[in-house]
PDB file of N, CA and C in Angstrom:
ATOM      1  N   ASP A  12       8.662  10.644  26.390  1.00  0.00           N
ATOM      2  CA  ASP A  12       9.619  10.881  27.454  1.00  0.00           C
ATOM      3  C   ASP A  12      10.835  11.654  26.947  1.00  0.00           C
ATOM      4  N   TYR A  13      11.267  11.331  25.737  1.00  0.00           N
ATOM      5  CA  TYR A  13      12.451  12.023  25.206  1.00  0.00           C
ATOM      6  C   TYR A  13      12.139  13.483  24.895  1.00  0.00           C
ATOM      7  N   ILE A  14      10.902  13.780  24.588  1.00  0.00           N
ATOM      8  CA  ILE A  14      10.528  15.183  24.340  1.00  0.00           C
ATOM      9  C   ILE A  14      10.528  15.957  25.651  1.00  0.00           C
ATOM     10  N   VAL A  15      10.003  15.340  26.693  1.00  0.00           N
ATOM     11  CA  VAL A  15      10.009  15.980  28.011  1.00  0.00           C
ATOM     12  C   VAL A  15      11.445  16.171  28.482  1.00  0.00           C
ATOM     13  N   ALA A  16      12.309  15.186  28.235  1.00  0.00           N
ATOM     14  CA  ALA A  16      13.715  15.304  28.631  1.00  0.00           C
ATOM     15  C   ALA A  16      14.412  16.412  27.846  1.00  0.00           C
ATOM     16  N   ALA A  17      14.124  16.510  26.551  1.00  0.00           N
ATOM     17  CA  ALA A  17      14.731  17.572  25.742  1.00  0.00           C
ATOM     18  C   ALA A  17      14.236  18.941  26.181  1.00  0.00           C
ATOM     19  N   ARG A  18      12.951  19.022  26.533  1.00  0.00           N
ATOM     20  CA  ARG A  18      12.395  20.290  27.016  1.00  0.00           C
ATOM     21  C   ARG A  18      13.044  20.669  28.350  1.00  0.00           C
ATOM     22  N   ALA A  19      13.304  19.673  29.211  1.00  0.00           N
ATOM     23  CA  ALA A  19      13.928  19.936  30.506  1.00  0.00           C
ATOM     24  C   ALA A  19      15.374  20.399  30.346  1.00  0.00           C
ATOM     25  N   LEU A  20      16.041  19.944  29.284  1.00  0.00           N
ATOM     26  CA  LEU A  20      17.412  20.382  29.031  1.00  0.00           C
ATOM     27  C   LEU A  20      17.485  21.743  28.357  1.00  0.00           C
ATOM     28  N   GLY A  21      16.319  22.308  28.007  1.00  0.00           N
ATOM     29  CA  GLY A  21      16.291  23.653  27.449  1.00  0.00           C
ATOM     30  C   GLY A  21      16.224  23.708  25.935  1.00  0.00           C
ATOM     31  N   ALA A  22      15.890  22.628  25.275  1.00  0.00           N
ATOM     32  CA  ALA A  22      15.799  22.626  23.816  1.00  0.00           C
ATOM     33  C   ALA A  22      14.555  23.392  23.371  1.00  0.00           C
ATOM     34  N   GLY A  23      14.685  24.094  22.264  1.00  0.00           N
ATOM     35  CA  GLY A  23      13.566  24.848  21.728  1.00  0.00           C
ATOM     36  C   GLY A  23      12.610  23.955  20.947  1.00  0.00           C
ATOM     37  N   THR A  24      11.479  24.542  20.576  1.00  0.00           N
ATOM     38  CA  THR A  24      10.451  23.777  19.866  1.00  0.00           C
ATOM     39  C   THR A  24      10.951  23.279  18.506  1.00  0.00           C
ATOM     40  N   GLY A  25      11.643  24.122  17.778  1.00  0.00           N
ATOM     41  CA  GLY A  25      12.163  23.728  16.464  1.00  0.00           C
ATOM     42  C   GLY A  25      13.166  22.593  16.554  1.00  0.00           C
ATOM     43  N   ARG A  26      14.041  22.652  17.536  1.00  0.00           N
ATOM     44  CA  ARG A  26      15.034  21.586  17.713  1.00  0.00           C
ATOM     45  C   ARG A  26      14.362  20.279  18.118  1.00  0.00           C
ATOM     46  N   ILE A  27      13.364  20.350  18.960  1.00  0.00           N
ATOM     47  CA  ILE A  27      12.649  19.135  19.377  1.00  0.00           C
ATOM     48  C   ILE A  27      11.951  18.499  18.182  1.00  0.00           C
ATOM     49  N   ILE A  28      11.331  19.321  17.338  1.00  0.00           N
ATOM     50  CA  ILE A  28      10.628  18.783  16.168  1.00  0.00           C
ATOM     51  C   ILE A  28      11.619  18.175  15.178  1.00  0.00           C
ATOM     52  N   LEU A  29      12.707  18.878  14.878  1.00  0.00           N
ATOM     53  CA  LEU A  29      13.656  18.407  13.866  1.00  0.00           C
ATOM     54  C   LEU A  29      14.529  17.249  14.347  1.00  0.00           C
ATOM     55  N   LYS A  30      14.949  17.272  15.585  1.00  0.00           N
ATOM     56  CA  LYS A  30      15.902  16.271  16.066  1.00  0.00           C
ATOM     57  C   LYS A  30      15.250  15.068  16.734  1.00  0.00           C
ATOM     58  N   HIS A  31      14.060  15.236  17.287  1.00  0.00           N
ATOM     59  CA  HIS A  31      13.461  14.157  18.064  1.00  0.00           C
ATOM     60  C   HIS A  31      12.158  13.632  17.469  1.00  0.00           C
ATOM     61  N   LEU A  32      11.282  14.527  17.092  1.00  0.00           N
ATOM     62  CA  LEU A  32       9.953  14.109  16.663  1.00  0.00           C
ATOM     63  C   LEU A  32       9.938  13.546  15.240  1.00  0.00           C
ATOM     64  N   LEU A  33      10.514  14.247  14.272  1.00  0.00           N
ATOM     65  CA  LEU A  33      10.497  13.786  12.881  1.00  0.00           C
ATOM     66  C   LEU A  33      11.204  12.450  12.651  1.00  0.00           C
ATOM     67  N   PRO A  34      12.412  12.231  13.198  1.00  0.00           N
ATOM     68  CA  PRO A  34      13.041  10.917  12.975  1.00  0.00           C
ATOM     69  C   PRO A  34      12.239   9.754  13.557  1.00  0.00           C
ATOM     70  N   ASN A  35      11.519   9.977  14.636  1.00  0.00           N
ATOM     71  CA  ASN A  35      10.744   8.904  15.239  1.00  0.00           C
ATOM     72  C   ASN A  35       9.386   8.710  14.578  1.00  0.00           C
ATOM     73  N   CYS A  36       8.892   9.684  13.839  1.00  0.00           N
ATOM     74  CA  CYS A  36       7.599   9.566  13.153  1.00  0.00           C
ATOM     75  C   CYS A  36       7.753   9.139  11.696  1.00  0.00           C
ATOM     76  N   LEU A  37       8.909   9.324  11.119  1.00  0.00           N
ATOM     77  CA  LEU A  37       9.093   9.074   9.694  1.00  0.00           C
ATOM     78  C   LEU A  37       8.992   7.599   9.332  1.00  0.00           C
ATOM     79  N   ALA A  38       9.581   6.726  10.123  1.00  0.00           N
ATOM     80  CA  ALA A  38       9.563   5.290   9.814  1.00  0.00           C
ATOM     81  C   ALA A  38       8.148   4.709   9.856  1.00  0.00           C
ATOM     82  N   PRO A  39       7.344   4.968  10.893  1.00  0.00           N
ATOM     83  CA  PRO A  39       5.975   4.427  10.868  1.00  0.00           C
ATOM     84  C   PRO A  39       5.116   4.985   9.739  1.00  0.00           C
ATOM     85  N   LEU A  40       5.310   6.248   9.389  1.00  0.00           N
ATOM     86  CA  LEU A  40       4.554   6.822   8.277  1.00  0.00           C
ATOM     87  C   LEU A  40       4.941   6.194   6.942  1.00  0.00           C
ATOM     88  N   LEU A  41       6.210   5.901   6.756  1.00  0.00           N
ATOM     89  CA  LEU A  41       6.672   5.263   5.533  1.00  0.00           C
ATOM     90  C   LEU A  41       6.123   3.841   5.417  1.00  0.00           C
ATOM     91  N   VAL A  42       6.135   3.104   6.507  1.00  0.00           N
ATOM     92  CA  VAL A  42       5.593   1.743   6.515  1.00  0.00           C
ATOM     93  C   VAL A  42       4.099   1.763   6.246  1.00  0.00           C
ATOM     94  N   TYR A  43       3.391   2.634   6.929  1.00  0.00           N
ATOM     95  CA  TYR A  43       1.943   2.734   6.755  1.00  0.00           C
ATOM     96  C   TYR A  43       1.594   3.139   5.321  1.00  0.00           C
ATOM     97  N   GLY A  44       2.360   4.047   4.751  1.00  0.00           N
ATOM     98  CA  GLY A  44       2.103   4.494   3.381  1.00  0.00           C
ATOM     99  C   GLY A  44       2.285   3.388   2.357  1.00  0.00           C
ATOM    100  N   THR A  45       3.337   2.587   2.487  1.00  0.00           N
ATOM    101  CA  THR A  45       3.559   1.528   1.507  1.00  0.00           C
ATOM    102  C   THR A  45       2.507   0.425   1.628  1.00  0.00           C
ATOM    103  N   ILE A  46       2.098   0.113   2.840  1.00  0.00           N
ATOM    104  CA  ILE A  46       1.055  -0.902   3.008  1.00  0.00           C
ATOM    105  C   ILE A  46      -0.282  -0.386   2.476  1.00  0.00           C
ATOM    106  N   MET A  47      -0.574   0.878   2.688  1.00  0.00           N
ATOM    107  CA  MET A  47      -1.848   1.432   2.232  1.00  0.00           C
ATOM    108  C   MET A  47      -1.916   1.560   0.712  1.00  0.00           C
ATOM    109  N   VAL A  48      -0.784   1.694   0.024  1.00  0.00           N
ATOM    110  CA  VAL A  48      -0.807   1.724  -1.439  1.00  0.00           C
ATOM    111  C   VAL A  48      -1.371   0.417  -1.968  1.00  0.00           C
ATOM    112  N   GLY A  49      -0.934  -0.702  -1.401  1.00  0.00           N
ATOM    113  CA  GLY A  49      -1.483  -1.999  -1.793  1.00  0.00           C
ATOM    114  C   GLY A  49      -2.963  -2.114  -1.487  1.00  0.00           C
ATOM    115  N   SER A  50      -3.375  -1.591  -0.347  1.00  0.00           N
ATOM    116  CA  SER A  50      -4.792  -1.621   0.010  1.00  0.00           C
ATOM    117  C   SER A  50      -5.630  -0.764  -0.938  1.00  0.00           C
ATOM    118  N   PHE A  51      -5.096   0.379  -1.326  1.00  0.00           N
ATOM    119  CA  PHE A  51      -5.834   1.253  -2.249  1.00  0.00           C
ATOM    120  C   PHE A  51      -5.966   0.629  -3.632  1.00  0.00           C
ATOM    121  N   ILE A  52      -4.928  -0.058  -4.087  1.00  0.00           N
ATOM    122  CA  ILE A  52      -5.002  -0.741  -5.386  1.00  0.00           C
ATOM    123  C   ILE A  52      -6.082  -1.812  -5.346  1.00  0.00           C
ATOM    124  N   GLY A  53      -6.100  -2.598  -4.272  1.00  0.00           N
ATOM    125  CA  GLY A  53      -7.120  -3.635  -4.133  1.00  0.00           C
ATOM    126  C   GLY A  53      -8.519  -3.068  -4.016  1.00  0.00           C
ATOM    127  N   ALA A  54      -8.666  -1.978  -3.280  1.00  0.00           N
ATOM    128  CA  ALA A  54      -9.986  -1.355  -3.130  1.00  0.00           C
ATOM    129  C   ALA A  54     -10.485  -0.790  -4.458  1.00  0.00           C
ATOM    130  N   GLU A  55      -9.597  -0.157  -5.225  1.00  0.00           N
ATOM    131  CA  GLU A  55      -9.995   0.392  -6.532  1.00  0.00           C
ATOM    132  C   GLU A  55     -10.417  -0.721  -7.481  1.00  0.00           C
ATOM    133  N   ALA A  56      -9.668  -1.813  -7.497  1.00  0.00           N
ATOM    134  CA  ALA A  56     -10.008  -2.924  -8.377  1.00  0.00           C
ATOM    135  C   ALA A  56     -11.334  -3.561  -7.963  1.00  0.00           C
ATOM    136  N   THR A  57     -11.567  -3.672  -6.670  1.00  0.00           N
ATOM    137  CA  THR A  57     -12.825  -4.243  -6.186  1.00  0.00           C
ATOM    138  C   THR A  57     -14.014  -3.379  -6.569  1.00  0.00           C
ATOM    139  N   LEU A  58     -13.883  -2.073  -6.366  1.00  0.00           N
ATOM    140  CA  LEU A  58     -14.990  -1.169  -6.711  1.00  0.00           C
ATOM    141  C   LEU A  58     -15.226  -1.149  -8.220  1.00  0.00           C
ATOM    142  N   SER A  59     -14.162  -1.195  -9.010  1.00  0.00           N
ATOM    143  CA  SER A  59     -14.331  -1.228 -10.465  1.00  0.00           C
ATOM    144  C   SER A  59     -14.959  -2.537 -10.911  1.00  0.00           C
ATOM    145  N   PHE A  60     -14.602  -3.633 -10.269  1.00  0.00           N
ATOM    146  CA  PHE A  60     -15.195  -4.928 -10.597  1.00  0.00           C
ATOM    147  C   PHE A  60     -16.695  -4.924 -10.310  1.00  0.00           C
ATOM    148  N   LEU A  61     -17.099  -4.303  -9.223  1.00  0.00           N
ATOM    149  CA  LEU A  61     -18.512  -4.253  -8.854  1.00  0.00           C
ATOM    150  C   LEU A  61     -19.308  -3.230  -9.654  1.00  0.00           C
ATOM    151  N   GLY A  62     -18.634  -2.378 -10.416  1.00  0.00           N
ATOM    152  CA  GLY A  62     -19.319  -1.369 -11.214  1.00  0.00           C
ATOM    153  C   GLY A  62     -19.539  -0.067 -10.491  1.00  0.00           C
ATOM    154  N   ILE A  63     -18.981   0.065  -9.294  1.00  0.00           N
ATOM    155  CA  ILE A  63     -19.151   1.290  -8.512  1.00  0.00           C
ATOM    156  C   ILE A  63     -18.029   2.278  -8.800  1.00  0.00           C
ATOM    157  N   GLY A  64     -16.851   1.777  -9.132  1.00  0.00           N
ATOM    158  CA  GLY A  64     -15.679   2.623  -9.334  1.00  0.00           C
ATOM    159  C   GLY A  64     -15.590   3.179 -10.733  1.00  0.00           C
ATOM    160  N   LEU A  65     -14.457   2.956 -11.375  1.00  0.00           N
ATOM    161  CA  LEU A  65     -14.213   3.463 -12.725  1.00  0.00           C
ATOM    162  C   LEU A  65     -15.120   2.776 -13.734  1.00  0.00           C
ATOM    163  N   LYS A  66     -15.373   3.449 -14.825  1.00  0.00           N
ATOM    164  CA  LYS A  66     -16.245   2.898 -15.872  1.00  0.00           C
ATOM    165  C   LYS A  66     -15.420   2.374 -17.034  1.00  0.00           C
ATOM    166  N   SER A  67     -16.067   1.772 -18.007  1.00  0.00           N
ATOM    167  CA  SER A  67     -15.480   0.910 -19.026  1.00  0.00           C
ATOM    168  C   SER A  67     -14.369   1.499 -19.900  1.00  0.00           C
ATOM    169  N   PRO A  68     -14.373   2.713 -20.390  1.00  0.00           N
ATOM    170  CA  PRO A  68     -13.256   3.100 -21.264  1.00  0.00           C
ATOM    171  C   PRO A  68     -11.917   3.214 -20.524  1.00  0.00           C
ATOM    172  N   VAL A  69     -11.941   3.324 -19.214  1.00  0.00           N
ATOM    173  CA  VAL A  69     -10.721   3.463 -18.433  1.00  0.00           C
ATOM    174  C   VAL A  69     -10.110   2.076 -18.210  1.00  0.00           C
ATOM    175  N   VAL A  70      -8.797   1.991 -18.237  1.00  0.00           N
ATOM    176  CA  VAL A  70      -8.123   0.715 -18.023  1.00  0.00           C
ATOM    177  C   VAL A  70      -7.933   0.506 -16.522  1.00  0.00           C
ATOM    178  N   SER A  71      -8.481  -0.586 -16.023  1.00  0.00           N
ATOM    179  CA  SER A  71      -8.356  -0.959 -14.616  1.00  0.00           C
ATOM    180  C   SER A  71      -8.397  -2.473 -14.514  1.00  0.00           C
ATOM    181  N   TRP A  72      -7.662  -3.022 -13.559  1.00  0.00           N
ATOM    182  CA  TRP A  72      -7.671  -4.468 -13.393  1.00  0.00           C
ATOM    183  C   TRP A  72      -9.054  -4.961 -13.001  1.00  0.00           C
ATOM    184  N   GLY A  73      -9.795  -4.199 -12.223  1.00  0.00           N
ATOM    185  CA  GLY A  73     -11.149  -4.589 -11.853  1.00  0.00           C
ATOM    186  C   GLY A  73     -12.078  -4.651 -13.054  1.00  0.00           C
ATOM    187  N   ILE A  74     -11.960  -3.690 -13.965  1.00  0.00           N
ATOM    188  CA  ILE A  74     -12.785  -3.689 -15.184  1.00  0.00           C
ATOM    189  C   ILE A  74     -12.382  -4.847 -16.085  1.00  0.00           C
ATOM    190  N   MET A  75     -11.090  -5.113 -16.198  1.00  0.00           N
ATOM    191  CA  MET A  75     -10.628  -6.228 -17.032  1.00  0.00           C
ATOM    192  C   MET A  75     -11.158  -7.563 -16.504  1.00  0.00           C
ATOM    193  N   ILE A  76     -11.128  -7.737 -15.197  1.00  0.00           N
ATOM    194  CA  ILE A  76     -11.636  -8.980 -14.602  1.00  0.00           C
ATOM    195  C   ILE A  76     -13.141  -9.086 -14.796  1.00  0.00           C
ATOM    196  N   SER A  77     -13.838  -7.978 -14.641  1.00  0.00           N
ATOM    197  CA  SER A  77     -15.291  -7.976 -14.807  1.00  0.00           C
ATOM    198  C   SER A  77     -15.687  -8.321 -16.250  1.00  0.00           C
ATOM    199  N   GLU A  78     -14.999  -7.744 -17.215  1.00  0.00           N
ATOM    200  CA  GLU A  78     -15.322  -8.020 -18.616  1.00  0.00           C
ATOM    201  C   GLU A  78     -14.877  -9.412 -19.044  1.00  0.00           C
ATOM    202  N   ALA A  79     -13.878  -9.988 -18.390  1.00  0.00           N
ATOM    203  CA  ALA A  79     -13.383 -11.315 -18.752  1.00  0.00           C
ATOM    204  C   ALA A  79     -14.323 -12.423 -18.296  1.00  0.00           C
ATOM    205  N   GLN A  80     -15.263 -12.120 -17.428  1.00  0.00           N
ATOM    206  CA  GLN A  80     -16.212 -13.140 -16.979  1.00  0.00           C
ATOM    207  C   GLN A  80     -17.052 -13.674 -18.135  1.00  0.00           C
ATOM    208  N   ASN A  81     -17.331 -12.860 -19.112  1.00  0.00           N
ATOM    209  CA  ASN A  81     -18.146 -13.285 -20.250  1.00  0.00           C
ATOM    210  C   ASN A  81     -17.410 -14.272 -21.158  1.00  0.00           C
ATOM    211  N   TYR A  82     -16.089 -14.261 -21.111  1.00  0.00           N
ATOM    212  CA  TYR A  82     -15.287 -15.077 -22.013  1.00  0.00           C
ATOM    213  C   TYR A  82     -14.478 -16.148 -21.273  1.00  0.00           C
ATOM    214  N   ILE A  83     -14.925 -16.555 -20.099  1.00  0.00           N
ATOM    215  CA  ILE A  83     -14.148 -17.478 -19.280  1.00  0.00           C
ATOM    216  C   ILE A  83     -14.005 -18.848 -19.932  1.00  0.00           C
ATOM    217  N   ARG A  84     -15.009 -19.313 -20.644  1.00  0.00           N
ATOM    218  CA  ARG A  84     -14.920 -20.625 -21.290  1.00  0.00           C
ATOM    219  C   ARG A  84     -14.077 -20.580 -22.565  1.00  0.00           C
ATOM    220  N   VAL A  85     -14.130 -19.478 -23.270  1.00  0.00           N
ATOM    221  CA  VAL A  85     -13.421 -19.370 -24.545  1.00  0.00           C
ATOM    222  C   VAL A  85     -11.933 -19.080 -24.326  1.00  0.00           C
ATOM    223  N   SER A  86     -11.658 -18.093 -23.491  1.00  0.00           N
ATOM    224  CA  SER A  86     -10.260 -17.704 -23.254  1.00  0.00           C
ATOM    225  C   SER A  86     -10.075 -17.363 -21.768  1.00  0.00           C
ATOM    226  N   PRO A  87      -9.719 -18.331 -20.965  1.00  0.00           N
ATOM    227  CA  PRO A  87      -9.572 -18.090 -19.525  1.00  0.00           C
ATOM    228  C   PRO A  87      -8.378 -17.197 -19.178  1.00  0.00           C
ATOM    229  N   TYR A  88      -7.429 -17.046 -20.086  1.00  0.00           N
ATOM    230  CA  TYR A  88      -6.281 -16.189 -19.804  1.00  0.00           C
ATOM    231  C   TYR A  88      -6.695 -14.724 -19.665  1.00  0.00           C
ATOM    232  N   LEU A  89      -7.826 -14.319 -20.263  1.00  0.00           N
ATOM    233  CA  LEU A  89      -8.311 -12.947 -20.094  1.00  0.00           C
ATOM    234  C   LEU A  89      -8.671 -12.664 -18.641  1.00  0.00           C
ATOM    235  N   LEU A  90      -9.027 -13.681 -17.903  1.00  0.00           N
ATOM    236  CA  LEU A  90      -9.320 -13.541 -16.476  1.00  0.00           C
ATOM    237  C   LEU A  90      -8.073 -13.799 -15.634  1.00  0.00           C
ATOM    238  N   PHE A  91      -7.256 -14.741 -16.065  1.00  0.00           N
ATOM    239  CA  PHE A  91      -6.109 -15.146 -15.261  1.00  0.00           C
ATOM    240  C   PHE A  91      -5.051 -14.051 -15.153  1.00  0.00           C
ATOM    241  N   PHE A  92      -4.656 -13.434 -16.252  1.00  0.00           N
ATOM    242  CA  PHE A  92      -3.558 -12.481 -16.218  1.00  0.00           C
ATOM    243  C   PHE A  92      -3.869 -11.205 -15.422  1.00  0.00           C
ATOM    244  N   PRO A  93      -5.014 -10.539 -15.613  1.00  0.00           N
ATOM    245  CA  PRO A  93      -5.277  -9.371 -14.765  1.00  0.00           C
ATOM    246  C   PRO A  93      -5.393  -9.732 -13.287  1.00  0.00           C
ATOM    247  N   SER A  94      -5.969 -10.896 -12.999  1.00  0.00           N
ATOM    248  CA  SER A  94      -6.079 -11.327 -11.603  1.00  0.00           C
ATOM    249  C   SER A  94      -4.708 -11.596 -11.001  1.00  0.00           C
ATOM    250  N   ALA A  95      -3.860 -12.244 -11.758  1.00  0.00           N
ATOM    251  CA  ALA A  95      -2.512 -12.547 -11.265  1.00  0.00           C
ATOM    252  C   ALA A  95      -1.701 -11.268 -11.042  1.00  0.00           C
ATOM    253  N   PHE A  96      -1.814 -10.313 -11.955  1.00  0.00           N
ATOM    254  CA  PHE A  96      -1.076  -9.062 -11.785  1.00  0.00           C
ATOM    255  C   PHE A  96      -1.616  -8.240 -10.615  1.00  0.00           C
ATOM    256  N   LEU A  97      -2.923  -8.277 -10.411  1.00  0.00           N
ATOM    257  CA  LEU A  97      -3.510  -7.571  -9.272  1.00  0.00           C
ATOM    258  C   LEU A  97      -3.024  -8.160  -7.959  1.00  0.00           C
ATOM    259  N   VAL A  98      -3.057  -9.466  -7.849  1.00  0.00           N
ATOM    260  CA  VAL A  98      -2.587 -10.120  -6.626  1.00  0.00           C
ATOM    261  C   VAL A  98      -1.100  -9.852  -6.414  1.00  0.00           C
ATOM    262  N   THR A  99      -0.320  -9.905  -7.477  1.00  0.00           N
ATOM    263  CA  THR A  99       1.120  -9.653  -7.367  1.00  0.00           C
ATOM    264  C   THR A  99       1.410  -8.223  -6.931  1.00  0.00           C
ATOM    265  N   ALA A 100       0.697  -7.258  -7.479  1.00  0.00           N
ATOM    266  CA  ALA A 100       0.926  -5.856  -7.115  1.00  0.00           C
ATOM    267  C   ALA A 100       0.558  -5.593  -5.663  1.00  0.00           C
ATOM    268  N   VAL A 101      -0.597  -6.071  -5.234  1.00  0.00           N
ATOM    269  CA  VAL A 101      -1.024  -5.840  -3.850  1.00  0.00           C
ATOM    270  C   VAL A 101      -0.075  -6.533  -2.882  1.00  0.00           C
ATOM    271  N   LEU A 102       0.265  -7.781  -3.181  1.00  0.00           N
ATOM    272  CA  LEU A 102       1.156  -8.530  -2.304  1.00  0.00           C
ATOM    273  C   LEU A 102       2.546  -7.911  -2.253  1.00  0.00           C
ATOM    274  N   SER A 103       3.027  -7.390  -3.362  1.00  0.00           N
ATOM    275  CA  SER A 103       4.364  -6.793  -3.362  1.00  0.00           C
ATOM    276  C   SER A 103       4.411  -5.518  -2.530  1.00  0.00           C
ATOM    277  N   PHE A 104       3.367  -4.698  -2.581  1.00  0.00           N
ATOM    278  CA  PHE A 104       3.367  -3.488  -1.755  1.00  0.00           C
ATOM    279  C   PHE A 104       3.252  -3.817  -0.273  1.00  0.00           C
ATOM    280  N   VAL A 105       2.460  -4.816   0.062  1.00  0.00           N
ATOM    281  CA  VAL A 105       2.339  -5.205   1.469  1.00  0.00           C
ATOM    282  C   VAL A 105       3.668  -5.786   1.965  1.00  0.00           C
ATOM    283  N   MET A 106       4.298  -6.614   1.153  1.00  0.00           N
ATOM    284  CA  MET A 106       5.584  -7.180   1.554  1.00  0.00           C
ATOM    285  C   MET A 106       6.683  -6.122   1.615  1.00  0.00           C
ATOM    286  N   LEU A 107       6.620  -5.131   0.743  1.00  0.00           N
ATOM    287  CA  LEU A 107       7.565  -4.021   0.802  1.00  0.00           C
ATOM    288  C   LEU A 107       7.399  -3.245   2.103  1.00  0.00           C
ATOM    289  N   GLY A 108       6.160  -3.002   2.498  1.00  0.00           N
ATOM    290  CA  GLY A 108       5.903  -2.323   3.762  1.00  0.00           C
ATOM    291  C   GLY A 108       6.418  -3.106   4.952  1.00  0.00           C
ATOM    292  N   GLU A 109       6.241  -4.422   4.925  1.00  0.00           N
ATOM    293  CA  GLU A 109       6.755  -5.257   6.007  1.00  0.00           C
ATOM    294  C   GLU A 109       8.285  -5.256   6.032  1.00  0.00           C
ATOM    295  N   ALA A 110       8.913  -5.270   4.872  1.00  0.00           N
ATOM    296  CA  ALA A 110      10.377  -5.236   4.812  1.00  0.00           C
ATOM    297  C   ALA A 110      10.917  -3.902   5.321  1.00  0.00           C
ATOM    298  N   VAL A 111      10.247  -2.815   4.971  1.00  0.00           N
ATOM    299  CA  VAL A 111      10.668  -1.496   5.468  1.00  0.00           C
ATOM    300  C   VAL A 111      10.480  -1.430   6.979  1.00  0.00           C
ATOM    301  N   ARG A 112       9.391  -2.015   7.485  1.00  0.00           N
ATOM    302  CA  ARG A 112       9.157  -2.020   8.932  1.00  0.00           C
ATOM    303  C   ARG A 112      10.264  -2.780   9.644  1.00  0.00           C
ATOM    304  N   GLU A 113      10.635  -3.939   9.119  1.00  0.00           N
ATOM    305  CA  GLU A 113      11.700  -4.709   9.745  1.00  0.00           C
ATOM    306  C   GLU A 113      13.043  -4.001   9.654  1.00  0.00           C
ATOM    307  N   ALA A 114      13.287  -3.293   8.581  1.00  0.00           N
ATOM    308  CA  ALA A 114      14.558  -2.599   8.412  1.00  0.00           C
ATOM    309  C   ALA A 114      14.682  -1.376   9.327  1.00  0.00           C
ATOM    310  N   LEU A 115      13.563  -0.700   9.567  1.00  0.00           N
ATOM    311  CA  LEU A 115      13.598   0.530  10.344  1.00  0.00           C
ATOM    312  C   LEU A 115      13.194   0.367  11.800  1.00  0.00           C
ATOM    313  N   ASP A 116      12.838  -0.842  12.226  1.00  0.00           N
ATOM    314  CA  ASP A 116      12.397  -1.063  13.600  1.00  0.00           C
ATOM    315  C   ASP A 116      13.618  -1.124  14.530  1.00  0.00           C
ATOM    316  N   PRO A 117      13.736  -0.201  15.473  1.00  0.00           N
ATOM    317  CA  PRO A 117      14.911  -0.209  16.354  1.00  0.00           C
ATOM    318  C   PRO A 117      14.903  -1.370  17.345  1.00  0.00           C
ATOM    319  N   LYS A 118      13.778  -1.982  17.611  1.00  0.00           N
ATOM    320  CA  LYS A 118      13.712  -3.095  18.560  1.00  0.00           C
ATOM    321  C   LYS A 118      14.298  -4.373  17.987  1.00  0.00           C
ATOM    322  N   LEU A 119      14.374  -4.488  16.649  1.00  0.00           N
ATOM    323  CA  LEU A 119      14.891  -5.691  16.012  1.00  0.00           C
ATOM    324  C   LEU A 119      16.411  -5.637  15.826  1.00  0.00           C
ATOM    325  N   ARG A 120      17.029  -4.537  16.135  1.00  0.00           N
ATOM    326  CA  ARG A 120      18.488  -4.396  15.933  1.00  0.00           C
ATOM    327  C   ARG A 120      19.243  -4.988  17.098  1.00  0.00           C
TER     328      ARG A 120
END
């Protein structure tokens, strides 16, 4: 509606894009991007754990968890620490996205 109103007032295409469209699209894109970073980290770790993603010489939390399964009785910390860091990283990006959404949402002000 605001684009139609700006067009009715005689605003040009460049002004509509810079003044109306970009400020209203930037916040949802930023929120979506931060949440998707956490999803991508989890997806990469899952694929590496299953053997579909990265292979053994590369350092990945999924590979570390997969290789730690063989030593779970001897040293369980080899499984615990990569798993804990993976969960912390994914959860922190998702929570960051939610915090940015709450900060930039005009309906909550």
